[in-house]
Amino acid sequence: QLQLVESGGGLVQPGGSLRLSCDASGFTLGYHNIAWFRQAPGKEREGVSCINMRSRSTIYADSVKGRFTISRDNAKTTVYLQMNSLKPEDTGVYYCAAERSPTAPICTILPRYVNWGLGTQVTVSS
């Protein structure tokens, strides 16, 4: 069964950077979409970015465009989220999620995903 494990969260000052990793524990994500979501205290979970593992097509939420970059490793077992120019409003628990996408070459940041990790905390504060 596919299990996702996030890592790389932490405390960073505004303007700083973090790189999150989503590891599929050796499972090859050849025909999947992988997405990053985040949830701040008292707010709904929101989609941040996603990547289709075959086509490498990506989508970003408007709030992170130009600052965040999603990518995958060549083995298709790990997805990264490089976060630059972090702002206090980026604070929250970040989750990665997976869904099978055997035909469509695009992903979505709607929260319809089946497999979810437990999350990693990102805190942006001075």
Short mmCIF file of C-alpha atoms in Angstrom, two decimals:
data_model
loop_
_atom_site.label_atom_id
_atom_site.label_comp_id
_atom_site.label_asym_id
_atom_site.label_seq_id
_atom_site.Cartn_x
_atom_site.Cartn_y
_atom_site.Cartn_z
CA GLN A 1 0.00 0.00 0.00
CA LEU A 2 1.25 3.44 -0.90
CA GLN A 3 2.49 5.40 2.11
CA LEU A 4 3.65 8.99 1.87
CA VAL A 5 6.07 10.60 4.32
CA GLU A 6 6.71 14.34 4.37
CA SER A 7 9.88 15.93 5.74
CA GLY A 8 11.79 19.19 5.63
CA GLY A 9 9.50 21.45 7.61
CA GLY A 10 10.71 23.78 10.32
CA LEU A 11 10.94 27.33 11.57
CA VAL A 12 12.22 29.95 9.14
CA GLN A 13 12.31 33.73 9.07
CA PRO A 14 10.29 35.69 6.52
CA GLY A 15 12.14 35.76 3.21
CA GLY A 16 13.82 32.45 3.93
CA SER A 17 13.60 29.11 2.14
CA LEU A 18 12.72 25.52 2.88
CA ARG A 19 12.60 22.38 0.77
CA LEU A 20 9.95 19.82 1.58
CA SER A 21 10.18 16.20 0.50
CA CYS A 22 7.41 13.69 -0.05
CA ASP A 23 8.77 10.17 -0.04
CA ALA A 24 6.77 7.21 -1.31
CA SER A 25 8.90 4.65 0.55
CA GLY A 26 10.26 3.02 -2.57
CA PHE A 27 6.94 2.93 -4.39
CA THR A 28 7.33 4.08 -7.98
CA LEU A 29 4.86 6.82 -8.74
CA GLY A 30 4.92 6.37 -12.48
CA TYR A 31 1.23 6.97 -13.15
CA HIS A 32 0.30 9.32 -10.36
CA ASN A 33 -0.44 12.90 -9.60
CA ILE A 34 1.27 14.20 -6.47
CA ALA A 35 0.04 17.35 -4.78
CA TRP A 36 1.00 19.51 -1.84
CA PHE A 37 -1.68 20.96 0.40
CA ARG A 38 -1.40 23.10 3.50
CA GLN A 39 -3.62 23.90 6.43
CA ALA A 40 -3.22 26.83 8.78
CA PRO A 41 -4.87 26.86 12.21
CA GLY A 42 -8.56 27.66 11.91
CA LYS A 43 -8.50 27.52 8.11
CA GLU A 44 -9.50 24.99 5.51
CA ARG A 45 -6.93 22.85 3.76
CA GLU A 46 -5.83 24.48 0.51
CA GLY A 47 -4.05 23.15 -2.53
CA VAL A 48 -0.58 24.59 -3.08
CA SER A 49 0.89 22.76 -6.06
CA CYS A 50 0.79 19.49 -7.96
CA ILE A 51 2.78 17.54 -10.52
CA ASN A 52 1.87 14.80 -12.97
CA MET A 53 4.64 12.23 -12.63
CA ARG A 54 4.62 11.19 -16.30
CA SER A 55 4.33 14.51 -18.09
CA ARG A 56 5.87 16.63 -15.31
CA SER A 57 3.12 19.18 -15.90
CA THR A 58 2.55 21.35 -12.85
CA ILE A 59 -0.03 23.63 -11.30
CA TYR A 60 0.48 26.29 -8.63
CA ALA A 61 -1.94 28.22 -6.47
CA ASP A 62 -1.85 31.94 -7.21
CA SER A 63 -0.58 32.62 -3.70
CA VAL A 64 2.67 30.72 -4.31
CA LYS A 65 3.37 31.29 -8.02
CA GLY A 66 6.89 32.52 -8.60
CA ARG A 67 7.99 31.49 -5.10
CA PHE A 68 7.41 27.72 -4.91
CA THR A 69 8.66 25.04 -7.28
CA ILE A 70 7.48 21.44 -7.36
CA SER A 71 9.69 18.74 -8.86
CA ARG A 72 10.32 15.01 -8.78
CA ASP A 73 13.37 12.77 -8.79
CA ASN A 74 14.22 10.60 -11.78
CA ALA A 75 13.30 7.43 -9.90
CA LYS A 76 9.78 8.81 -9.42
CA THR A 77 9.75 7.97 -5.72
CA THR A 78 10.15 11.43 -4.23
CA VAL A 79 8.53 14.79 -4.89
CA TYR A 80 9.98 18.05 -3.66
CA LEU A 81 8.52 21.45 -2.91
CA GLN A 82 11.11 24.22 -2.95
CA MET A 83 9.72 27.20 -1.08
CA ASN A 84 11.47 30.55 -1.44
CA SER A 85 10.64 34.06 -0.24
CA LEU A 86 8.52 32.59 2.53
CA LYS A 87 5.89 34.76 4.19
CA PRO A 88 4.14 34.43 7.56
CA GLU A 89 0.96 33.48 5.71
CA ASP A 90 2.75 30.38 4.39
CA THR A 91 2.68 28.96 7.92
CA GLY A 92 0.79 25.71 8.32
CA VAL A 93 0.97 21.95 8.17
CA TYR A 94 2.00 20.81 4.71
CA TYR A 95 0.67 17.52 3.39
CA CYS A 96 1.49 15.59 0.27
CA ALA A 97 -1.13 13.47 -1.43
CA ALA A 98 -1.27 11.01 -4.31
CA GLU A 99 -3.81 9.76 -6.79
CA ARG A 100 -3.49 7.43 -9.74
CA SER A 101 -3.66 9.12 -13.12
CA PRO A 102 -2.96 6.44 -15.72
CA THR A 103 -4.12 8.44 -18.75
CA ALA A 104 -4.56 12.16 -18.10
CA PRO A 105 -1.27 14.12 -18.31
CA ILE A 106 -2.42 16.81 -15.91
CA CYS A 107 -2.89 17.10 -12.15
CA THR A 108 -5.18 19.05 -9.85
CA ILE A 109 -4.93 20.88 -6.54
CA LEU A 110 -8.49 20.01 -5.61
CA PRO A 111 -8.56 17.88 -2.43
CA ARG A 112 -9.88 14.72 -4.11
CA TYR A 113 -6.74 12.67 -3.45
CA VAL A 114 -6.91 9.22 -1.93
CA ASN A 115 -3.51 8.77 -0.27
CA TRP A 116 -2.29 11.35 2.23
CA GLY A 117 0.79 11.76 4.39
CA LEU A 118 0.73 12.88 8.02
CA GLY A 119 2.14 16.32 7.28
CA THR A 120 5.11 18.47 8.25
CA GLN A 121 4.91 21.78 10.10
CA VAL A 122 6.18 24.95 8.43
CA THR A 123 6.38 28.08 10.56
CA VAL A 124 7.44 31.40 9.07
CA SER A 125 8.11 33.89 11.82
CA SER A 126 10.68 36.40 12.96
#
